[in-house]
Amino acid sequence: MGKIGKPQKTRKHKKVLPFDSSLEGDRKSFRKDKTADRPPKNEEEQEIPRKLKFFMDHKGSFPKKKLNRRKKLKQQSDIKEYAEKGMTKPMRPAPKFTQHRNESDRKFMARVDRETQSVILTSKLSDEFEVDFDELEQGNVTKKKKQTNSAKLQRLKEKKTFKKEKKMEQQMEKKGDFSYLNDKVQFGEVAMAPPSLKAKPRKAPGSKDAVPRPGKKSLLLKAIIAENTNQNSGKGVLSSTREVGQILKRKQMSLSQQHKMDNERDRAIQLYRQLRDKQNKTPS
């Protein structure tokens, strides 16, 4: 086989040149035209595209597509059903959204979303609280009177009078005037005896709510000491002439009394320890 070289150009070999099919006339005349394929004189101006120019020229000349009568009736019926089915009040007109001048697409869509969310919220609130926002905007609102509860009003009235009296008492106590505590004695009234208190004060000694005082608690140690002192009263032990809970300072005692008190204290501690050990040993 011979060597295959580069194909030689012949008369049949022709170069395919780019050419606009919209141009009319001979191509040779178009090539000779020196004004073709030149840059525009004014860059800011832009020529209308050929297709757009064609549609602009033939606007309104095309026949409109006629809707099918059945489809047209169906569209109208759908709108009517949506507006009237199960509705007790007329439907609000849908807002028309138009993009403002110099408003970006993002801001326009955000505004549309805000308005739709507000419409949804008003519809939910009107269904939940049975409020007509259209009447609120127009100002045609009638307020219903609340049903008054006589028992509740009476309680509030009593509470108010009680607070008022208490406040007056506090003011009189601050001033030091006790004239409001004086009894009004009628003419001819005679008191045969002084007044008697039938109820004890809440924190009086002997009552359930009495305030605990030092030395008055019934401790187990006091009962043991009292029992031992009664047993050893004839054996020369220091007889306690003071009451239970009465305080006697050590510096007021004599040396013999101090010595006896120390012995008594040690003995009480030993008795307490014995009693504690006994309670711990007993099965619970």
PDB file of C-alpha atoms in Angstrom:
ATOM      1  CA  MET A   1       0.000   0.000   0.000  1.00  0.00           C
ATOM      2  CA  GLY A   2       1.147   3.443  -0.782  1.00  0.00           C
ATOM      3  CA  LYS A   3       1.472   6.262   1.646  1.00  0.00           C
ATOM      4  CA  ILE A   4      -1.716   8.203   2.187  1.00  0.00           C
ATOM      5  CA  GLY A   5      -0.909  11.884   2.186  1.00  0.00           C
ATOM      6  CA  LYS A   6      -2.868  15.042   2.738  1.00  0.00           C
ATOM      7  CA  PRO A   7      -5.886  15.314   0.415  1.00  0.00           C
ATOM      8  CA  GLN A   8      -5.352  17.861  -2.294  1.00  0.00           C
ATOM      9  CA  LYS A   9      -7.774  20.683  -2.908  1.00  0.00           C
ATOM     10  CA  THR A  10      -9.881  20.448  -5.996  1.00  0.00           C
ATOM     11  CA  ARG A  11     -12.486  22.585  -7.609  1.00  0.00           C
ATOM     12  CA  LYS A  12     -15.192  20.556  -5.918  1.00  0.00           C
ATOM     13  CA  HIS A  13     -13.804  21.312  -2.444  1.00  0.00           C
ATOM     14  CA  LYS A  14     -15.493  24.497  -1.226  1.00  0.00           C
ATOM     15  CA  LYS A  15     -15.325  26.144   2.171  1.00  0.00           C
ATOM     16  CA  VAL A  16     -18.660  26.494   4.017  1.00  0.00           C
ATOM     17  CA  LEU A  17     -19.086  30.128   4.989  1.00  0.00           C
ATOM     18  CA  PRO A  18     -21.417  31.288   7.787  1.00  0.00           C
ATOM     19  CA  PHE A  19     -24.387  33.110   6.367  1.00  0.00           C
ATOM     20  CA  ASP A  20     -27.567  34.560   7.810  1.00  0.00           C
ATOM     21  CA  SER A  21     -30.608  32.890   6.285  1.00  0.00           C
ATOM     22  CA  SER A  22     -32.790  35.904   6.958  1.00  0.00           C
ATOM     23  CA  LEU A  23     -30.907  38.009   4.417  1.00  0.00           C
ATOM     24  CA  GLU A  24     -32.341  38.268   0.957  1.00  0.00           C
ATOM     25  CA  GLY A  25     -30.396  38.506  -2.268  1.00  0.00           C
ATOM     26  CA  ASP A  26     -27.171  37.119  -3.614  1.00  0.00           C
ATOM     27  CA  ARG A  27     -24.376  36.198  -1.223  1.00  0.00           C
ATOM     28  CA  LYS A  28     -21.770  37.760  -3.404  1.00  0.00           C
ATOM     29  CA  SER A  29     -23.507  41.103  -3.199  1.00  0.00           C
ATOM     30  CA  PHE A  30     -23.665  40.701   0.568  1.00  0.00           C
ATOM     31  CA  ARG A  31     -19.921  40.009   0.709  1.00  0.00           C
ATOM     32  CA  LYS A  32     -19.194  43.070  -1.352  1.00  0.00           C
ATOM     33  CA  ASP A  33     -21.249  45.210   1.062  1.00  0.00           C
ATOM     34  CA  LYS A  34     -18.730  46.973   3.261  1.00  0.00           C
ATOM     35  CA  THR A  35     -21.309  48.003   5.901  1.00  0.00           C
ATOM     36  CA  ALA A  36     -22.022  44.393   6.906  1.00  0.00           C
ATOM     37  CA  ASP A  37     -20.598  42.888  10.119  1.00  0.00           C
ATOM     38  CA  ARG A  38     -19.510  46.241  11.454  1.00  0.00           C
ATOM     39  CA  PRO A  39     -19.668  47.124  15.156  1.00  0.00           C
ATOM     40  CA  PRO A  40     -22.670  49.203  16.251  1.00  0.00           C
ATOM     41  CA  LYS A  41     -22.280  52.938  16.250  1.00  0.00           C
ATOM     42  CA  ASN A  42     -24.005  53.356  19.643  1.00  0.00           C
ATOM     43  CA  GLU A  43     -23.492  50.533  22.148  1.00  0.00           C
ATOM     44  CA  GLU A  44     -26.372  51.641  24.410  1.00  0.00           C
ATOM     45  CA  GLU A  45     -28.945  51.238  21.662  1.00  0.00           C
ATOM     46  CA  GLN A  46     -30.062  47.739  20.829  1.00  0.00           C
ATOM     47  CA  GLU A  47     -32.058  46.730  17.817  1.00  0.00           C
ATOM     48  CA  ILE A  48     -35.284  44.801  18.233  1.00  0.00           C
ATOM     49  CA  PRO A  49     -34.907  41.115  17.409  1.00  0.00           C
ATOM     50  CA  ARG A  50     -36.459  39.973  14.192  1.00  0.00           C
ATOM     51  CA  LYS A  51     -38.855  37.499  15.826  1.00  0.00           C
ATOM     52  CA  LEU A  52     -40.115  40.078  18.308  1.00  0.00           C
ATOM     53  CA  LYS A  53     -40.600  42.583  15.530  1.00  0.00           C
ATOM     54  CA  PHE A  54     -42.581  39.983  13.625  1.00  0.00           C
ATOM     55  CA  PHE A  55     -44.917  39.371  16.568  1.00  0.00           C
ATOM     56  CA  MET A  56     -45.356  43.086  17.145  1.00  0.00           C
ATOM     57  CA  ASP A  57     -46.308  43.667  13.536  1.00  0.00           C
ATOM     58  CA  HIS A  58     -48.782  40.776  13.490  1.00  0.00           C
ATOM     59  CA  LYS A  59     -50.290  41.432  16.908  1.00  0.00           C
ATOM     60  CA  GLY A  60     -54.036  40.793  16.915  1.00  0.00           C
ATOM     61  CA  SER A  61     -54.032  39.165  13.505  1.00  0.00           C
ATOM     62  CA  PHE A  62     -53.847  35.617  14.915  1.00  0.00           C
ATOM     63  CA  PRO A  63     -57.187  33.923  15.652  1.00  0.00           C
ATOM     64  CA  LYS A  64     -57.899  33.419  19.376  1.00  0.00           C
ATOM     65  CA  LYS A  65     -58.397  29.918  20.654  1.00  0.00           C
ATOM     66  CA  LYS A  66     -61.989  29.399  21.676  1.00  0.00           C
ATOM     67  CA  LEU A  67     -62.553  27.653  25.004  1.00  0.00           C
ATOM     68  CA  ASN A  68     -64.712  24.613  25.079  1.00  0.00           C
ATOM     69  CA  ARG A  69     -68.164  25.454  26.447  1.00  0.00           C
ATOM     70  CA  ARG A  70     -68.016  22.568  28.920  1.00  0.00           C
ATOM     71  CA  LYS A  71     -64.620  23.664  30.305  1.00  0.00           C
ATOM     72  CA  LYS A  72     -65.803  27.248  30.573  1.00  0.00           C
ATOM     73  CA  LEU A  73     -68.875  26.238  32.586  1.00  0.00           C
ATOM     74  CA  LYS A  74     -66.748  23.996  34.819  1.00  0.00           C
ATOM     75  CA  GLN A  75     -64.359  26.846  35.642  1.00  0.00           C
ATOM     76  CA  GLN A  76     -67.242  29.135  36.536  1.00  0.00           C
ATOM     77  CA  SER A  77     -68.911  26.447  38.682  1.00  0.00           C
ATOM     78  CA  ASP A  78     -65.647  25.720  40.544  1.00  0.00           C
ATOM     79  CA  ILE A  79     -65.244  29.388  41.427  1.00  0.00           C
ATOM     80  CA  LYS A  80     -68.875  29.624  42.539  1.00  0.00           C
ATOM     81  CA  GLU A  81     -68.649  26.504  44.747  1.00  0.00           C
ATOM     82  CA  TYR A  82     -65.393  27.671  46.329  1.00  0.00           C
ATOM     83  CA  ALA A  83     -66.953  31.018  47.150  1.00  0.00           C
ATOM     84  CA  GLU A  84     -70.298  29.793  48.491  1.00  0.00           C
ATOM     85  CA  LYS A  85     -70.070  26.199  49.754  1.00  0.00           C
ATOM     86  CA  GLY A  86     -70.287  26.113  53.582  1.00  0.00           C
ATOM     87  CA  MET A  87     -69.621  29.846  53.954  1.00  0.00           C
ATOM     88  CA  THR A  88     -71.672  32.078  56.247  1.00  0.00           C
ATOM     89  CA  LYS A  89     -70.150  35.359  55.082  1.00  0.00           C
ATOM     90  CA  PRO A  90     -68.874  36.624  51.751  1.00  0.00           C
ATOM     91  CA  MET A  91     -65.306  35.780  50.865  1.00  0.00           C
ATOM     92  CA  ARG A  92     -62.733  38.514  51.062  1.00  0.00           C
ATOM     93  CA  PRO A  93     -61.400  39.676  47.715  1.00  0.00           C
ATOM     94  CA  ALA A  94     -57.956  38.274  47.005  1.00  0.00           C
ATOM     95  CA  PRO A  95     -55.227  40.933  47.131  1.00  0.00           C
ATOM     96  CA  LYS A  96     -53.516  41.796  43.880  1.00  0.00           C
ATOM     97  CA  PHE A  97     -49.749  41.761  44.091  1.00  0.00           C
ATOM     98  CA  THR A  98     -47.790  44.062  41.810  1.00  0.00           C
ATOM     99  CA  GLN A  99     -44.058  44.400  41.923  1.00  0.00           C
ATOM    100  CA  HIS A 100     -42.978  47.933  42.732  1.00  0.00           C
ATOM    101  CA  ARG A 101     -40.461  49.855  40.775  1.00  0.00           C
ATOM    102  CA  ASN A 102     -36.835  49.115  41.740  1.00  0.00           C
ATOM    103  CA  GLU A 103     -38.083  46.229  43.920  1.00  0.00           C
ATOM    104  CA  SER A 104     -36.052  43.056  43.644  1.00  0.00           C
ATOM    105  CA  ASP A 105     -37.674  39.666  43.146  1.00  0.00           C
ATOM    106  CA  ARG A 106     -36.568  38.531  46.588  1.00  0.00           C
ATOM    107  CA  LYS A 107     -38.181  41.500  48.346  1.00  0.00           C
ATOM    108  CA  PHE A 108     -41.331  41.132  46.263  1.00  0.00           C
ATOM    109  CA  MET A 109     -41.717  37.452  47.197  1.00  0.00           C
ATOM    110  CA  ALA A 110     -41.039  38.247  50.864  1.00  0.00           C
ATOM    111  CA  ARG A 111     -43.800  40.879  50.803  1.00  0.00           C
ATOM    112  CA  VAL A 112     -46.209  38.422  49.180  1.00  0.00           C
ATOM    113  CA  ASP A 113     -45.377  35.816  51.836  1.00  0.00           C
ATOM    114  CA  ARG A 114     -45.963  38.302  54.689  1.00  0.00           C
ATOM    115  CA  GLU A 115     -49.365  39.331  53.354  1.00  0.00           C
ATOM    116  CA  THR A 116     -50.483  35.738  52.814  1.00  0.00           C
ATOM    117  CA  GLN A 117     -49.392  34.758  56.333  1.00  0.00           C
ATOM    118  CA  SER A 118     -51.336  37.710  57.791  1.00  0.00           C
ATOM    119  CA  VAL A 119     -54.473  36.668  55.865  1.00  0.00           C
ATOM    120  CA  ILE A 120     -54.139  33.077  57.144  1.00  0.00           C
ATOM    121  CA  LEU A 121     -53.673  34.309  60.719  1.00  0.00           C
ATOM    122  CA  THR A 122     -56.743  36.577  60.594  1.00  0.00           C
ATOM    123  CA  SER A 123     -58.877  33.720  59.262  1.00  0.00           C
ATOM    124  CA  LYS A 124     -57.680  31.405  62.063  1.00  0.00           C
ATOM    125  CA  LEU A 125     -58.362  34.026  64.736  1.00  0.00           C
ATOM    126  CA  SER A 126     -61.802  34.816  63.336  1.00  0.00           C
ATOM    127  CA  ASP A 127     -62.723  31.104  63.410  1.00  0.00           C
ATOM    128  CA  GLU A 128     -61.319  30.581  66.910  1.00  0.00           C
ATOM    129  CA  PHE A 129     -62.759  33.677  68.639  1.00  0.00           C
ATOM    130  CA  GLU A 130     -65.754  34.253  66.312  1.00  0.00           C
ATOM    131  CA  VAL A 131     -64.664  37.780  65.439  1.00  0.00           C
ATOM    132  CA  ASP A 132     -65.365  39.500  62.131  1.00  0.00           C
ATOM    133  CA  PHE A 133     -62.261  41.511  61.277  1.00  0.00           C
ATOM    134  CA  ASP A 134     -64.046  43.298  58.442  1.00  0.00           C
ATOM    135  CA  GLU A 135     -66.464  44.825  60.935  1.00  0.00           C
ATOM    136  CA  LEU A 136     -63.577  45.680  63.249  1.00  0.00           C
ATOM    137  CA  GLU A 137     -61.841  47.594  60.486  1.00  0.00           C
ATOM    138  CA  GLN A 138     -65.059  49.441  59.640  1.00  0.00           C
ATOM    139  CA  GLY A 139     -65.787  50.162  63.325  1.00  0.00           C
ATOM    140  CA  ASN A 140     -69.193  48.396  63.449  1.00  0.00           C
ATOM    141  CA  VAL A 141     -68.600  46.462  66.685  1.00  0.00           C
ATOM    142  CA  THR A 142     -71.134  45.915  69.470  1.00  0.00           C
ATOM    143  CA  LYS A 143     -69.823  45.018  72.917  1.00  0.00           C
ATOM    144  CA  LYS A 144     -71.770  42.426  74.893  1.00  0.00           C
ATOM    145  CA  LYS A 145     -72.380  43.095  78.559  1.00  0.00           C
ATOM    146  CA  LYS A 146     -70.883  40.525  80.880  1.00  0.00           C
ATOM    147  CA  GLN A 147     -73.230  38.605  83.141  1.00  0.00           C
ATOM    148  CA  THR A 148     -72.613  39.765  86.710  1.00  0.00           C
ATOM    149  CA  ASN A 149     -72.354  37.218  89.501  1.00  0.00           C
ATOM    150  CA  SER A 150     -74.116  38.515  92.613  1.00  0.00           C
ATOM    151  CA  ALA A 151     -72.248  36.213  95.017  1.00  0.00           C
ATOM    152  CA  LYS A 152     -68.896  37.226  93.580  1.00  0.00           C
ATOM    153  CA  LEU A 153     -69.793  40.919  93.805  1.00  0.00           C
ATOM    154  CA  GLN A 154     -70.824  40.459  97.453  1.00  0.00           C
ATOM    155  CA  ARG A 155     -67.513  38.763  98.284  1.00  0.00           C
ATOM    156  CA  LEU A 156     -65.554  41.536  96.594  1.00  0.00           C
ATOM    157  CA  LYS A 157     -67.552  44.163  98.481  1.00  0.00           C
ATOM    158  CA  GLU A 158     -66.909  42.472 101.841  1.00  0.00           C
ATOM    159  CA  LYS A 159     -63.222  42.125 101.039  1.00  0.00           C
ATOM    160  CA  LYS A 160     -63.031  45.796 100.135  1.00  0.00           C
ATOM    161  CA  THR A 161     -64.720  46.927 103.375  1.00  0.00           C
ATOM    162  CA  PHE A 162     -62.467  44.628 105.439  1.00  0.00           C
ATOM    163  CA  LYS A 163     -59.351  46.094 103.833  1.00  0.00           C
ATOM    164  CA  LYS A 164     -60.649  49.604 104.412  1.00  0.00           C
ATOM    165  CA  GLU A 165     -61.308  48.958 108.122  1.00  0.00           C
ATOM    166  CA  LYS A 166     -57.913  47.320 108.568  1.00  0.00           C
ATOM    167  CA  LYS A 167     -56.200  50.277 106.935  1.00  0.00           C
ATOM    168  CA  MET A 168     -58.045  52.697 109.233  1.00  0.00           C
ATOM    169  CA  GLU A 169     -57.006  50.674 112.293  1.00  0.00           C
ATOM    170  CA  GLN A 170     -53.361  50.765 111.227  1.00  0.00           C
ATOM    171  CA  GLN A 171     -53.528  54.516 110.717  1.00  0.00           C
ATOM    172  CA  MET A 172     -55.126  55.042 114.149  1.00  0.00           C
ATOM    173  CA  GLU A 173     -52.509  52.848 115.832  1.00  0.00           C
ATOM    174  CA  LYS A 174     -49.731  54.891 114.249  1.00  0.00           C
ATOM    175  CA  LYS A 175     -51.294  58.091 115.557  1.00  0.00           C
ATOM    176  CA  GLY A 176     -51.732  56.574 119.055  1.00  0.00           C
ATOM    177  CA  ASP A 177     -55.456  57.284 119.195  1.00  0.00           C
ATOM    178  CA  PHE A 178     -57.511  54.428 120.675  1.00  0.00           C
ATOM    179  CA  SER A 179     -60.837  56.220 120.614  1.00  0.00           C
ATOM    180  CA  TYR A 180     -62.228  53.675 118.159  1.00  0.00           C
ATOM    181  CA  LEU A 181     -61.824  50.964 120.853  1.00  0.00           C
ATOM    182  CA  ASN A 182     -64.137  52.675 123.354  1.00  0.00           C
ATOM    183  CA  ASP A 183     -67.455  50.974 124.027  1.00  0.00           C
ATOM    184  CA  LYS A 184     -70.614  52.961 123.549  1.00  0.00           C
ATOM    185  CA  VAL A 185     -72.498  52.626 126.833  1.00  0.00           C
ATOM    186  CA  GLN A 186     -76.196  53.271 126.592  1.00  0.00           C
ATOM    187  CA  PHE A 187     -78.063  55.275 129.176  1.00  0.00           C
ATOM    188  CA  GLY A 188     -79.053  53.169 132.200  1.00  0.00           C
ATOM    189  CA  GLU A 189     -76.777  50.254 131.324  1.00  0.00           C
ATOM    190  CA  VAL A 190     -75.182  48.622 134.381  1.00  0.00           C
ATOM    191  CA  ALA A 191     -72.192  46.212 134.427  1.00  0.00           C
ATOM    192  CA  MET A 192     -72.520  43.664 137.233  1.00  0.00           C
ATOM    193  CA  ALA A 193     -69.089  42.077 136.632  1.00  0.00           C
ATOM    194  CA  PRO A 194     -65.965  42.729 134.583  1.00  0.00           C
ATOM    195  CA  PRO A 195     -65.831  41.164 131.127  1.00  0.00           C
ATOM    196  CA  SER A 196     -64.558  37.575 130.989  1.00  0.00           C
ATOM    197  CA  LEU A 197     -62.390  36.176 128.222  1.00  0.00           C
ATOM    198  CA  LYS A 198     -63.839  32.886 127.017  1.00  0.00           C
ATOM    199  CA  ALA A 199     -61.169  32.120 124.415  1.00  0.00           C
ATOM    200  CA  LYS A 200     -57.452  32.038 125.014  1.00  0.00           C
ATOM    201  CA  PRO A 201     -55.105  33.881 122.697  1.00  0.00           C
ATOM    202  CA  ARG A 202     -53.597  31.665 120.061  1.00  0.00           C
ATOM    203  CA  LYS A 203     -50.021  31.820 121.414  1.00  0.00           C
ATOM    204  CA  ALA A 204     -50.878  31.917 125.107  1.00  0.00           C
ATOM    205  CA  PRO A 205     -49.097  29.419 127.435  1.00  0.00           C
ATOM    206  CA  GLY A 206     -51.021  26.154 127.615  1.00  0.00           C
ATOM    207  CA  SER A 207     -52.528  26.369 124.142  1.00  0.00           C
ATOM    208  CA  LYS A 208     -51.582  24.177 121.179  1.00  0.00           C
ATOM    209  CA  ASP A 209     -49.912  27.002 119.289  1.00  0.00           C
ATOM    210  CA  ALA A 210     -48.006  28.292 122.312  1.00  0.00           C
ATOM    211  CA  VAL A 211     -44.545  29.648 121.627  1.00  0.00           C
ATOM    212  CA  PRO A 212     -41.883  27.322 123.170  1.00  0.00           C
ATOM    213  CA  ARG A 213     -39.938  29.120 125.883  1.00  0.00           C
ATOM    214  CA  PRO A 214     -36.477  28.259 127.221  1.00  0.00           C
ATOM    215  CA  GLY A 215     -36.518  25.735 130.081  1.00  0.00           C
ATOM    216  CA  LYS A 216     -40.199  24.810 129.591  1.00  0.00           C
ATOM    217  CA  LYS A 217     -39.758  21.791 127.326  1.00  0.00           C
ATOM    218  CA  SER A 218     -40.575  18.372 128.823  1.00  0.00           C
ATOM    219  CA  LEU A 219     -37.239  16.667 128.305  1.00  0.00           C
ATOM    220  CA  LEU A 220     -36.506  13.093 129.350  1.00  0.00           C
ATOM    221  CA  LEU A 221     -33.465  14.207 131.346  1.00  0.00           C
ATOM    222  CA  LYS A 222     -35.556  16.512 133.526  1.00  0.00           C
ATOM    223  CA  ALA A 223     -37.903  13.698 134.476  1.00  0.00           C
ATOM    224  CA  ILE A 224     -34.958  11.459 135.476  1.00  0.00           C
ATOM    225  CA  ILE A 225     -33.346  14.226 137.532  1.00  0.00           C
ATOM    226  CA  ALA A 226     -36.611  15.003 139.331  1.00  0.00           C
ATOM    227  CA  GLU A 227     -37.167  11.307 140.112  1.00  0.00           C
ATOM    228  CA  ASN A 228     -33.641  10.842 141.462  1.00  0.00           C
ATOM    229  CA  THR A 229     -33.798  13.973 143.575  1.00  0.00           C
ATOM    230  CA  ASN A 230     -37.017  12.739 145.195  1.00  0.00           C
ATOM    231  CA  GLN A 231     -35.399   9.365 145.942  1.00  0.00           C
ATOM    232  CA  ASN A 232     -32.203  10.863 147.399  1.00  0.00           C
ATOM    233  CA  SER A 233     -33.879  13.697 149.285  1.00  0.00           C
ATOM    234  CA  GLY A 234     -33.380  11.904 152.658  1.00  0.00           C
ATOM    235  CA  LYS A 235     -29.734  10.930 151.970  1.00  0.00           C
ATOM    236  CA  GLY A 236     -28.263  14.427 152.401  1.00  0.00           C
ATOM    237  CA  VAL A 237     -28.173  15.286 148.728  1.00  0.00           C
ATOM    238  CA  LEU A 238     -28.707  18.921 147.840  1.00  0.00           C
ATOM    239  CA  SER A 239     -32.450  19.451 147.696  1.00  0.00           C
ATOM    240  CA  SER A 240     -33.450  21.546 144.758  1.00  0.00           C
ATOM    241  CA  THR A 241     -35.711  24.265 146.087  1.00  0.00           C
ATOM    242  CA  ARG A 242     -35.932  25.997 142.686  1.00  0.00           C
ATOM    243  CA  GLU A 243     -38.492  25.148 140.051  1.00  0.00           C
ATOM    244  CA  VAL A 244     -37.703  23.085 136.984  1.00  0.00           C
ATOM    245  CA  GLY A 245     -36.299  25.328 134.324  1.00  0.00           C
ATOM    246  CA  GLN A 246     -35.304  28.114 136.700  1.00  0.00           C
ATOM    247  CA  ILE A 247     -31.790  29.364 135.947  1.00  0.00           C
ATOM    248  CA  LEU A 248     -29.232  29.593 138.780  1.00  0.00           C
ATOM    249  CA  LYS A 249     -25.844  30.874 137.758  1.00  0.00           C
ATOM    250  CA  ARG A 250     -22.735  29.009 138.938  1.00  0.00           C
ATOM    251  CA  LYS A 251     -21.028  32.112 140.263  1.00  0.00           C
ATOM    252  CA  GLN A 252     -23.949  32.672 142.649  1.00  0.00           C
ATOM    253  CA  MET A 253     -23.462  29.213 144.242  1.00  0.00           C
ATOM    254  CA  SER A 254     -21.154  28.392 147.111  1.00  0.00           C
ATOM    255  CA  LEU A 255     -18.238  25.989 146.703  1.00  0.00           C
ATOM    256  CA  SER A 256     -20.145  23.116 148.305  1.00  0.00           C
ATOM    257  CA  GLN A 257     -23.141  23.732 146.056  1.00  0.00           C
ATOM    258  CA  GLN A 258     -20.892  23.844 142.999  1.00  0.00           C
ATOM    259  CA  HIS A 259     -19.282  20.537 143.989  1.00  0.00           C
ATOM    260  CA  LYS A 260     -22.661  18.918 144.529  1.00  0.00           C
ATOM    261  CA  MET A 261     -23.949  20.246 141.202  1.00  0.00           C
ATOM    262  CA  ASP A 262     -20.928  18.788 139.400  1.00  0.00           C
ATOM    263  CA  ASN A 263     -21.549  15.387 140.970  1.00  0.00           C
ATOM    264  CA  GLU A 264     -25.243  15.616 140.069  1.00  0.00           C
ATOM    265  CA  ARG A 265     -24.397  16.492 136.493  1.00  0.00           C
ATOM    266  CA  ASP A 266     -21.997  13.550 136.131  1.00  0.00           C
ATOM    267  CA  ARG A 267     -24.604  11.214 137.586  1.00  0.00           C
ATOM    268  CA  ALA A 268     -27.262  12.516 135.200  1.00  0.00           C
ATOM    269  CA  ILE A 269     -24.939  11.954 132.251  1.00  0.00           C
ATOM    270  CA  GLN A 270     -24.300   8.380 133.361  1.00  0.00           C
ATOM    271  CA  LEU A 271     -28.033   7.738 133.757  1.00  0.00           C
ATOM    272  CA  TYR A 272     -28.716   9.151 130.330  1.00  0.00           C
ATOM    273  CA  ARG A 273     -26.059   6.912 128.771  1.00  0.00           C
ATOM    274  CA  GLN A 274     -27.473   3.843 130.519  1.00  0.00           C
ATOM    275  CA  LEU A 275     -30.978   4.663 129.291  1.00  0.00           C
ATOM    276  CA  ARG A 276     -29.721   5.204 125.739  1.00  0.00           C
ATOM    277  CA  ASP A 277     -27.837   1.874 125.718  1.00  0.00           C
ATOM    278  CA  LYS A 278     -30.921   0.134 127.064  1.00  0.00           C
ATOM    279  CA  GLN A 279     -33.125   1.574 124.306  1.00  0.00           C
ATOM    280  CA  ASN A 280     -30.604   0.579 121.631  1.00  0.00           C
ATOM    281  CA  LYS A 281     -30.441  -3.015 122.885  1.00  0.00           C
ATOM    282  CA  THR A 282     -34.219  -3.522 122.926  1.00  0.00           C
ATOM    283  CA  PRO A 283     -35.468  -5.045 119.623  1.00  0.00           C
ATOM    284  CA  SER A 284     -37.595  -2.671 117.563  1.00  0.00           C
TER     285      SER A 284
END
